[in-house]
């Protein structure tokens, strides 16, 4: 028996969330005295693969073929399920990323495994009992979920588990799997990534703007502050609905739920739907000229005043802090 | 084109979420239920694709009789007929199996559902249905176009987007950007009363996961207010006290 972790790469490199899932899976593997097997699909260098050993992967299955360089949901799910069977994996861990959300249910269905997604903590394992905490009600609550199947699949939320070094001697093993022709029905036509942008779901710091910014032409102050902080930019629903910013930046109950270390809300009043999407943030800073804005009730730090005056000063103070 | 739209009956987005029975059940007292907002997007896309006699739309809901007002709203918005699987939607695996069991006899070209429900936030059903029916699935679609029996889908990825081409049939989880949610008009509301709503029995499905308890996030302490003229003080607090920069 083993614990299997799928490690997602982006253009051959592992991002922070990849090391988070390896650390998370390793902690589980140690608690049940089992080996941690990692599986990587796509074109990843040996150096990058071996680096997974630093976080506790005992064995690294690598799968690389021309038709697997891009994410193909069905084929990836088939390969991971086959690897799980080969390695007798009873617990399978992956990131609850955009691709992970597509993969996890297909893997679970293939293996008739109970699936908990949006997981935020280590499971409590006691004999046959297996319970894990996941987000529910769009961040307004958590659901403690018991998985009762022989095999369990866990999809871990970004920024929910700290990366832990736990170096072991890792062995790289080629794994082919045998996805069927049907698994390649989807064809990737194009991938567009903004290389200078920080991915919102994974971001450690998020700077978010609302209607208080009065128009898209004023977003420069948000971008400048985000750049100074190395942060992702986000917005409230009315802003994306108005077309000021793309839907991909909408944070909230019907947008993206984020859990950064620091969430800075500028000109956002704090409707219940928006708060649901940011409630997992460790620290919330609110800048709003309305002292009665509901957001102040859930903020850790607040500044009451005009964003157009405060935000540039804050950006300057951040830059000065970095230089000092 | 035959389109199946799967809808969930969820608490209104402004609902205060509380739990009863020792925090083991969602407290529905005083809660207004609505069509899951992401499913509204799926339904609107289905209407757009079927307009002008180009297709038929069936909505399916796994739920008890109390969900029928939500199903009627979907019919009022523009679906042609509805199916209710008469059971409590206890988890995603159960719901997906009911949908797949109905769909396998019906030859749908397209199965649309919201990327997730706003109560359990699973993002599971599109993938589970896809796997159960052995058809492709895309879990978070931002744009969909259909041509020559193929779907061209814009999928969200970390830091960008991916365009994929997939042959029909397919199960797609819809997100913002796919379509603007529609509001039922008076004619739709009137006609919804006479559109067929079939009730079918659920099939048996093993329970693989069960929510045993709910928790609410710990309340935050009182806000520390900083003078608007002292931005550097905030930076200092974020660095030395909160340790987030």
PDB file of N, CA and C in Angstrom, chain A residues 122-203:
ATOM      1  N   UNK A 122      -5.215  18.314   7.234  1.00  0.00           N
ATOM      2  CA  UNK A 122      -4.858  16.893   7.194  1.00  0.00           C
ATOM      3  C   UNK A 122      -6.067  16.063   7.617  1.00  0.00           C
ATOM      4  N   UNK A 123      -6.205  14.864   7.056  1.00  0.00           N
ATOM      5  CA  UNK A 123      -7.316  14.011   7.504  1.00  0.00           C
ATOM      6  C   UNK A 123      -7.049  13.455   8.903  1.00  0.00           C
ATOM      7  N   UNK A 124      -8.148  13.129   9.585  1.00  0.00           N
ATOM      8  CA  UNK A 124      -8.030  12.409  10.864  1.00  0.00           C
ATOM      9  C   UNK A 124      -8.281  10.937  10.542  1.00  0.00           C
ATOM     10  N   UNK A 125      -7.242  10.119  10.719  1.00  0.00           N
ATOM     11  CA  UNK A 125      -7.353   8.699  10.381  1.00  0.00           C
ATOM     12  C   UNK A 125      -7.269   7.913  11.684  1.00  0.00           C
ATOM     13  N   UNK A 126      -8.300   7.122  11.939  1.00  0.00           N
ATOM     14  CA  UNK A 126      -8.341   6.348  13.173  1.00  0.00           C
ATOM     15  C   UNK A 126      -8.925   4.975  12.835  1.00  0.00           C
ATOM     16  N   UNK A 127      -8.039   4.011  12.623  1.00  0.00           N
ATOM     17  CA  UNK A 127      -8.508   2.685  12.205  1.00  0.00           C
ATOM     18  C   UNK A 127      -9.197   2.794  10.852  1.00  0.00           C
ATOM     19  N   UNK A 128     -10.466   2.416  10.801  1.00  0.00           N
ATOM     20  CA  UNK A 128     -11.227   2.461   9.554  1.00  0.00           C
ATOM     21  C   UNK A 128     -11.807   3.852   9.301  1.00  0.00           C
ATOM     22  N   UNK A 129     -11.792   4.700  10.341  1.00  0.00           N
ATOM     23  CA  UNK A 129     -12.412   6.034  10.221  1.00  0.00           C
ATOM     24  C   UNK A 129     -11.461   7.011   9.522  1.00  0.00           C
ATOM     25  N   UNK A 130     -12.001   7.738   8.544  1.00  0.00           N
ATOM     26  CA  UNK A 130     -11.193   8.689   7.762  1.00  0.00           C
ATOM     27  C   UNK A 130     -12.029   9.945   7.570  1.00  0.00           C
ATOM     28  N   UNK A 131     -11.647  11.023   8.255  1.00  0.00           N
ATOM     29  CA  UNK A 131     -12.429  12.266   8.181  1.00  0.00           C
ATOM     30  C   UNK A 131     -11.532  13.412   7.750  1.00  0.00           C
ATOM     31  N   UNK A 132     -12.090  14.275   6.901  1.00  0.00           N
ATOM     32  CA  UNK A 132     -11.286  15.392   6.406  1.00  0.00           C
ATOM     33  C   UNK A 132     -12.160  16.645   6.292  1.00  0.00           C
ATOM     34  N   UNK A 133     -11.517  17.788   6.503  1.00  0.00           N
ATOM     35  CA  UNK A 133     -12.249  19.063   6.512  1.00  0.00           C
ATOM     36  C   UNK A 133     -12.132  19.742   5.146  1.00  0.00           C
ATOM     37  N   UNK A 134     -13.260  20.151   4.610  1.00  0.00           N
ATOM     38  CA  UNK A 134     -13.267  20.843   3.323  1.00  0.00           C
ATOM     39  C   UNK A 134     -14.119  22.106   3.415  1.00  0.00           C
ATOM     40  N   UNK A 135     -13.887  23.027   2.501  1.00  0.00           N
ATOM     41  CA  UNK A 135     -14.701  24.239   2.490  1.00  0.00           C
ATOM     42  C   UNK A 135     -16.102  23.912   1.973  1.00  0.00           C
ATOM     43  N   UNK A 136     -17.085  24.665   2.456  1.00  0.00           N
ATOM     44  CA  UNK A 136     -18.469  24.492   1.993  1.00  0.00           C
ATOM     45  C   UNK A 136     -19.175  25.847   2.059  1.00  0.00           C
ATOM     46  N   UNK A 137     -20.332  25.908   1.442  1.00  0.00           N
ATOM     47  CA  UNK A 137     -21.138  27.136   1.424  1.00  0.00           C
ATOM     48  C   UNK A 137     -20.284  28.343   1.023  1.00  0.00           C
ATOM     49  N   UNK A 138     -19.493  28.112  -0.014  1.00  0.00           N
ATOM     50  CA  UNK A 138     -18.673  29.167  -0.626  1.00  0.00           C
ATOM     51  C   UNK A 138     -17.831  29.915   0.393  1.00  0.00           C
ATOM     52  N   UNK A 139     -17.251  29.171   1.317  1.00  0.00           N
ATOM     53  CA  UNK A 139     -16.353  29.784   2.287  1.00  0.00           C
ATOM     54  C   UNK A 139     -17.051  30.238   3.557  1.00  0.00           C
ATOM     55  N   UNK A 140     -18.380  30.110   3.596  1.00  0.00           N
ATOM     56  CA  UNK A 140     -19.092  30.515   4.818  1.00  0.00           C
ATOM     57  C   UNK A 140     -19.042  29.412   5.880  1.00  0.00           C
ATOM     58  N   UNK A 141     -18.587  28.218   5.496  1.00  0.00           N
ATOM     59  CA  UNK A 141     -18.553  27.098   6.439  1.00  0.00           C
ATOM     60  C   UNK A 141     -17.538  26.057   5.985  1.00  0.00           C
ATOM     61  N   UNK A 142     -17.333  25.072   6.855  1.00  0.00           N
ATOM     62  CA  UNK A 142     -16.519  23.899   6.522  1.00  0.00           C
ATOM     63  C   UNK A 142     -17.373  22.664   6.736  1.00  0.00           C
ATOM     64  N   UNK A 143     -17.126  21.637   5.939  1.00  0.00           N
ATOM     65  CA  UNK A 143     -17.829  20.365   6.106  1.00  0.00           C
ATOM     66  C   UNK A 143     -16.811  19.297   6.471  1.00  0.00           C
ATOM     67  N   UNK A 144     -17.005  18.657   7.616  1.00  0.00           N
ATOM     68  CA  UNK A 144     -16.159  17.524   7.984  1.00  0.00           C
ATOM     69  C   UNK A 144     -16.760  16.312   7.280  1.00  0.00           C
ATOM     70  N   UNK A 145     -15.983  15.750   6.364  1.00  0.00           N
ATOM     71  CA  UNK A 145     -16.509  14.697   5.496  1.00  0.00           C
ATOM     72  C   UNK A 145     -15.828  13.373   5.810  1.00  0.00           C
ATOM     73  N   UNK A 146     -16.647  12.338   6.016  1.00  0.00           N
ATOM     74  CA  UNK A 146     -16.110  10.995   6.232  1.00  0.00           C
ATOM     75  C   UNK A 146     -16.068  10.285   4.886  1.00  0.00           C
ATOM     76  N   UNK A 147     -14.903   9.768   4.529  1.00  0.00           N
ATOM     77  CA  UNK A 147     -14.778   8.984   3.298  1.00  0.00           C
ATOM     78  C   UNK A 147     -14.805   7.509   3.692  1.00  0.00           C
ATOM     79  N   UNK A 148     -15.727   6.762   3.066  1.00  0.00           N
ATOM     80  CA  UNK A 148     -15.969   5.385   3.511  1.00  0.00           C
ATOM     81  C   UNK A 148     -15.520   4.339   2.494  1.00  0.00           C
ATOM     82  N   UNK A 149     -14.912   4.792   1.429  1.00  0.00           N
ATOM     83  CA  UNK A 149     -14.494   3.865   0.373  1.00  0.00           C
ATOM     84  C   UNK A 149     -13.118   3.296   0.701  1.00  0.00           C
ATOM     85  N   UNK A 150     -12.761   2.237   0.004  1.00  0.00           N
ATOM     86  CA  UNK A 150     -11.445   1.621   0.196  1.00  0.00           C
ATOM     87  C   UNK A 150     -10.346   2.606  -0.230  1.00  0.00           C
ATOM     88  N   UNK A 151     -10.561   3.263  -1.380  1.00  0.00           N
ATOM     89  CA  UNK A 151      -9.598   4.252  -1.883  1.00  0.00           C
ATOM     90  C   UNK A 151     -10.199   5.641  -1.667  1.00  0.00           C
ATOM     91  N   UNK A 152      -9.362   6.589  -1.257  1.00  0.00           N
ATOM     92  CA  UNK A 152      -9.832   7.963  -1.022  1.00  0.00           C
ATOM     93  C   UNK A 152      -9.061   8.921  -1.920  1.00  0.00           C
ATOM     94  N   UNK A 153      -9.765   9.929  -2.424  1.00  0.00           N
ATOM     95  CA  UNK A 153      -9.115  10.964  -3.233  1.00  0.00           C
ATOM     96  C   UNK A 153      -9.303  12.303  -2.523  1.00  0.00           C
ATOM     97  N   UNK A 154      -8.205  13.046  -2.362  1.00  0.00           N
ATOM     98  CA  UNK A 154      -8.247  14.346  -1.695  1.00  0.00           C
ATOM     99  C   UNK A 154      -7.692  15.408  -2.627  1.00  0.00           C
ATOM    100  N   UNK A 155      -8.458  16.464  -2.843  1.00  0.00           N
ATOM    101  CA  UNK A 155      -7.985  17.596  -3.663  1.00  0.00           C
ATOM    102  C   UNK A 155      -7.769  18.779  -2.728  1.00  0.00           C
ATOM    103  N   UNK A 156      -6.511  19.168  -2.586  1.00  0.00           N
ATOM    104  CA  UNK A 156      -6.099  20.146  -1.574  1.00  0.00           C
ATOM    105  C   UNK A 156      -6.156  21.570  -2.113  1.00  0.00           C
ATOM    106  N   UNK A 157      -6.802  22.455  -1.355  1.00  0.00           N
ATOM    107  CA  UNK A 157      -6.836  23.879  -1.732  1.00  0.00           C
ATOM    108  C   UNK A 157      -5.440  24.493  -1.648  1.00  0.00           C
ATOM    109  N   UNK A 158      -5.156  25.398  -2.569  1.00  0.00           N
ATOM    110  CA  UNK A 158      -3.883  26.122  -2.532  1.00  0.00           C
ATOM    111  C   UNK A 158      -3.788  26.932  -1.236  1.00  0.00           C
ATOM    112  N   UNK A 159      -2.572  27.114  -0.759  1.00  0.00           N
ATOM    113  CA  UNK A 159      -2.300  27.911   0.453  1.00  0.00           C
ATOM    114  C   UNK A 159      -2.932  27.335   1.722  1.00  0.00           C
ATOM    115  N   UNK A 160      -3.243  26.031   1.707  1.00  0.00           N
ATOM    116  CA  UNK A 160      -3.861  25.416   2.890  1.00  0.00           C
ATOM    117  C   UNK A 160      -2.869  24.613   3.714  1.00  0.00           C
ATOM    118  N   UNK A 161      -1.706  24.336   3.147  1.00  0.00           N
ATOM    119  CA  UNK A 161      -0.738  23.496   3.859  1.00  0.00           C
ATOM    120  C   UNK A 161       0.661  24.009   3.570  1.00  0.00           C
ATOM    121  N   UNK A 162       1.455  24.142   4.621  1.00  0.00           N
ATOM    122  CA  UNK A 162       2.794  24.707   4.432  1.00  0.00           C
ATOM    123  C   UNK A 162       3.724  23.685   3.773  1.00  0.00           C
ATOM    124  N   UNK A 163       4.613  24.207   2.969  1.00  0.00           N
ATOM    125  CA  UNK A 163       5.612  23.340   2.339  1.00  0.00           C
ATOM    126  C   UNK A 163       6.625  22.922   3.405  1.00  0.00           C
ATOM    127  N   UNK A 164       6.888  21.617   3.497  1.00  0.00           N
ATOM    128  CA  UNK A 164       7.819  21.107   4.500  1.00  0.00           C
ATOM    129  C   UNK A 164       8.904  20.291   3.811  1.00  0.00           C
ATOM    130  N   UNK A 165      10.139  20.621   4.081  1.00  0.00           N
ATOM    131  CA  UNK A 165      11.233  19.810   3.539  1.00  0.00           C
ATOM    132  C   UNK A 165      11.365  18.543   4.378  1.00  0.00           C
ATOM    133  N   UNK A 166      11.503  17.422   3.693  1.00  0.00           N
ATOM    134  CA  UNK A 166      11.602  16.130   4.371  1.00  0.00           C
ATOM    135  C   UNK A 166      12.384  15.207   3.431  1.00  0.00           C
ATOM    136  N   UNK A 167      13.659  15.507   3.286  1.00  0.00           N
ATOM    137  CA  UNK A 167      14.446  14.916   2.200  1.00  0.00           C
ATOM    138  C   UNK A 167      14.580  13.401   2.309  1.00  0.00           C
ATOM    139  N   UNK A 168      14.363  12.746   1.186  1.00  0.00           N
ATOM    140  CA  UNK A 168      14.589  11.301   1.076  1.00  0.00           C
ATOM    141  C   UNK A 168      15.293  11.053  -0.258  1.00  0.00           C
ATOM    142  N   UNK A 169      15.872   9.871  -0.373  1.00  0.00           N
ATOM    143  CA  UNK A 169      16.495   9.467  -1.640  1.00  0.00           C
ATOM    144  C   UNK A 169      15.358   9.067  -2.591  1.00  0.00           C
ATOM    145  N   UNK A 170      15.172   9.846  -3.625  1.00  0.00           N
ATOM    146  CA  UNK A 170      14.046   9.577  -4.525  1.00  0.00           C
ATOM    147  C   UNK A 170      14.506   8.792  -5.740  1.00  0.00           C
ATOM    148  N   UNK A 171      13.683   7.850  -6.164  1.00  0.00           N
ATOM    149  CA  UNK A 171      13.995   7.074  -7.371  1.00  0.00           C
ATOM    150  C   UNK A 171      13.004   7.445  -8.468  1.00  0.00           C
ATOM    151  N   UNK A 172      13.536   7.734  -9.653  1.00  0.00           N
ATOM    152  CA  UNK A 172      12.667   8.052 -10.783  1.00  0.00           C
ATOM    153  C   UNK A 172      12.393   6.779 -11.577  1.00  0.00           C
ATOM    154  N   UNK A 173      11.132   6.511 -11.833  1.00  0.00           N
ATOM    155  CA  UNK A 173      10.742   5.305 -12.567  1.00  0.00           C
ATOM    156  C   UNK A 173       9.838   5.723 -13.720  1.00  0.00           C
ATOM    157  N   UNK A 174      10.162   5.261 -14.929  1.00  0.00           N
ATOM    158  CA  UNK A 174       9.281   5.542 -16.067  1.00  0.00           C
ATOM    159  C   UNK A 174       8.002   4.730 -15.947  1.00  0.00           C
ATOM    160  N   UNK A 175       6.897   5.392 -16.182  1.00  0.00           N
ATOM    161  CA  UNK A 175       5.596   4.705 -16.124  1.00  0.00           C
ATOM    162  C   UNK A 175       4.848   5.061 -17.396  1.00  0.00           C
ATOM    163  N   UNK A 176       4.322   4.071 -18.060  1.00  0.00           N
ATOM    164  CA  UNK A 176       3.672   4.389 -19.337  1.00  0.00           C
ATOM    165  C   UNK A 176       2.169   4.518 -19.200  1.00  0.00           C
ATOM    166  N   UNK A 177       1.586   3.613 -18.430  1.00  0.00           N
ATOM    167  CA  UNK A 177       0.124   3.609 -18.407  1.00  0.00           C
ATOM    168  C   UNK A 177      -0.372   3.262 -19.804  1.00  0.00           C
ATOM    169  N   UNK A 178      -1.653   3.051 -19.937  1.00  0.00           N
ATOM    170  CA  UNK A 178      -2.164   2.750 -21.279  1.00  0.00           C
ATOM    171  C   UNK A 178      -3.508   3.436 -21.481  1.00  0.00           C
ATOM    172  N   UNK A 179      -3.450   4.775 -21.652  1.00  0.00           N
ATOM    173  CA  UNK A 179      -4.703   5.462 -21.963  1.00  0.00           C
ATOM    174  C   UNK A 179      -5.250   4.976 -23.301  1.00  0.00           C
ATOM    175  N   UNK A 180      -6.566   4.939 -23.408  1.00  0.00           N
ATOM    176  CA  UNK A 180      -7.166   4.454 -24.657  1.00  0.00           C
ATOM    177  C   UNK A 180      -7.229   5.593 -25.670  1.00  0.00           C
ATOM    178  N   UNK A 181      -7.510   5.248 -26.901  1.00  0.00           N
ATOM    179  CA  UNK A 181      -7.632   6.264 -27.948  1.00  0.00           C
ATOM    180  C   UNK A 181      -8.768   7.236 -27.614  1.00  0.00           C
ATOM    181  N   UNK A 182      -9.813   6.685 -27.007  1.00  0.00           N
ATOM    182  CA  UNK A 182     -10.969   7.527 -26.619  1.00  0.00           C
ATOM    183  C   UNK A 182     -10.566   8.621 -25.643  1.00  0.00           C
ATOM    184  N   UNK A 183      -9.510   8.370 -24.889  1.00  0.00           N
ATOM    185  CA  UNK A 183      -9.062   9.346 -23.887  1.00  0.00           C
ATOM    186  C   UNK A 183      -8.484  10.609 -24.513  1.00  0.00           C
ATOM    187  N   UNK A 184      -8.255  10.583 -25.803  1.00  0.00           N
ATOM    188  CA  UNK A 184      -7.633  11.733 -26.471  1.00  0.00           C
ATOM    189  C   UNK A 184      -8.606  12.469 -27.391  1.00  0.00           C
ATOM    190  N   UNK A 185      -9.893  12.426 -27.046  1.00  0.00           N
ATOM    191  CA  UNK A 185     -10.906  13.121 -27.854  1.00  0.00           C
ATOM    192  C   UNK A 185     -10.708  14.634 -27.837  1.00  0.00           C
ATOM    193  N   UNK A 186     -10.304  15.158 -26.688  1.00  0.00           N
ATOM    194  CA  UNK A 186     -10.104  16.608 -26.561  1.00  0.00           C
ATOM    195  C   UNK A 186      -8.742  16.986 -27.134  1.00  0.00           C
ATOM    196  N   UNK A 187      -8.722  18.030 -27.949  1.00  0.00           N
ATOM    197  CA  UNK A 187      -7.465  18.487 -28.547  1.00  0.00           C
ATOM    198  C   UNK A 187      -7.201  19.922 -28.099  1.00  0.00           C
ATOM    199  N   UNK A 188      -6.025  20.141 -27.523  1.00  0.00           N
ATOM    200  CA  UNK A 188      -5.660  21.491 -27.087  1.00  0.00           C
ATOM    201  C   UNK A 188      -5.248  22.301 -28.309  1.00  0.00           C
ATOM    202  N   UNK A 189      -5.956  23.403 -28.541  1.00  0.00           N
ATOM    203  CA  UNK A 189      -5.690  24.248 -29.716  1.00  0.00           C
ATOM    204  C   UNK A 189      -4.728  25.392 -29.394  1.00  0.00           C
ATOM    205  N   UNK A 190      -4.859  25.899 -28.187  1.00  0.00           N
ATOM    206  CA  UNK A 190      -4.051  27.081 -27.852  1.00  0.00           C
ATOM    207  C   UNK A 190      -3.980  27.246 -26.336  1.00  0.00           C
ATOM    208  N   UNK A 191      -2.856  27.720 -25.862  1.00  0.00           N
ATOM    209  CA  UNK A 191      -2.712  28.048 -24.439  1.00  0.00           C
ATOM    210  C   UNK A 191      -2.177  29.471 -24.354  1.00  0.00           C
ATOM    211  N   UNK A 192      -2.877  30.295 -23.611  1.00  0.00           N
ATOM    212  CA  UNK A 192      -2.441  31.691 -23.453  1.00  0.00           C
ATOM    213  C   UNK A 192      -2.220  31.940 -21.971  1.00  0.00           C
ATOM    214  N   UNK A 193      -0.979  32.214 -21.623  1.00  0.00           N
ATOM    215  CA  UNK A 193      -0.683  32.522 -20.221  1.00  0.00           C
ATOM    216  C   UNK A 193      -0.041  33.888 -20.129  1.00  0.00           C
ATOM    217  N   UNK A 194      -0.526  34.689 -19.207  1.00  0.00           N
ATOM    218  CA  UNK A 194       0.119  35.980 -18.955  1.00  0.00           C
ATOM    219  C   UNK A 194       1.312  35.706 -18.049  1.00  0.00           C
ATOM    220  N   UNK A 195       2.499  35.725 -18.618  1.00  0.00           N
ATOM    221  CA  UNK A 195       3.685  35.315 -17.859  1.00  0.00           C
ATOM    222  C   UNK A 195       4.026  36.295 -16.735  1.00  0.00           C
ATOM    223  N   UNK A 196       3.558  37.550 -16.886  1.00  0.00           N
ATOM    224  CA  UNK A 196       3.884  38.539 -15.860  1.00  0.00           C
ATOM    225  C   UNK A 196       2.828  38.598 -14.764  1.00  0.00           C
ATOM    226  N   UNK A 197       1.795  37.754 -14.875  1.00  0.00           N
ATOM    227  CA  UNK A 197       0.698  37.795 -13.904  1.00  0.00           C
ATOM    228  C   UNK A 197       0.859  36.678 -12.881  1.00  0.00           C
ATOM    229  N   UNK A 198       0.485  36.973 -11.649  1.00  0.00           N
ATOM    230  CA  UNK A 198       0.503  35.939 -10.616  1.00  0.00           C
ATOM    231  C   UNK A 198      -0.876  35.297 -10.584  1.00  0.00           C
ATOM    232  N   UNK A 199      -0.908  33.976 -10.583  1.00  0.00           N
ATOM    233  CA  UNK A 199      -2.170  33.236 -10.611  1.00  0.00           C
ATOM    234  C   UNK A 199      -2.971  33.505  -9.334  1.00  0.00           C
ATOM    235  N   UNK A 200      -4.211  33.914  -9.521  1.00  0.00           N
ATOM    236  CA  UNK A 200      -5.040  34.353  -8.385  1.00  0.00           C
ATOM    237  C   UNK A 200      -5.291  33.258  -7.335  1.00  0.00           C
ATOM    238  N   UNK A 201      -5.695  32.038  -7.720  1.00  0.00           N
ATOM    239  CA  UNK A 201      -6.000  31.047  -6.674  1.00  0.00           C
ATOM    240  C   UNK A 201      -4.802  30.697  -5.795  1.00  0.00           C
ATOM    241  N   UNK A 202      -3.597  30.812  -6.355  1.00  0.00           N
ATOM    242  CA  UNK A 202      -2.396  30.412  -5.612  1.00  0.00           C
ATOM    243  C   UNK A 202      -1.711  31.576  -4.922  1.00  0.00           C
ATOM    244  N   UNK A 203      -2.151  32.806  -5.200  1.00  0.00           N
ATOM    245  CA  UNK A 203      -1.409  33.992  -4.766  1.00  0.00           C
ATOM    246  C   UNK A 203      -1.329  34.091  -3.246  1.00  0.00           C
TER     247      UNK A 203
END
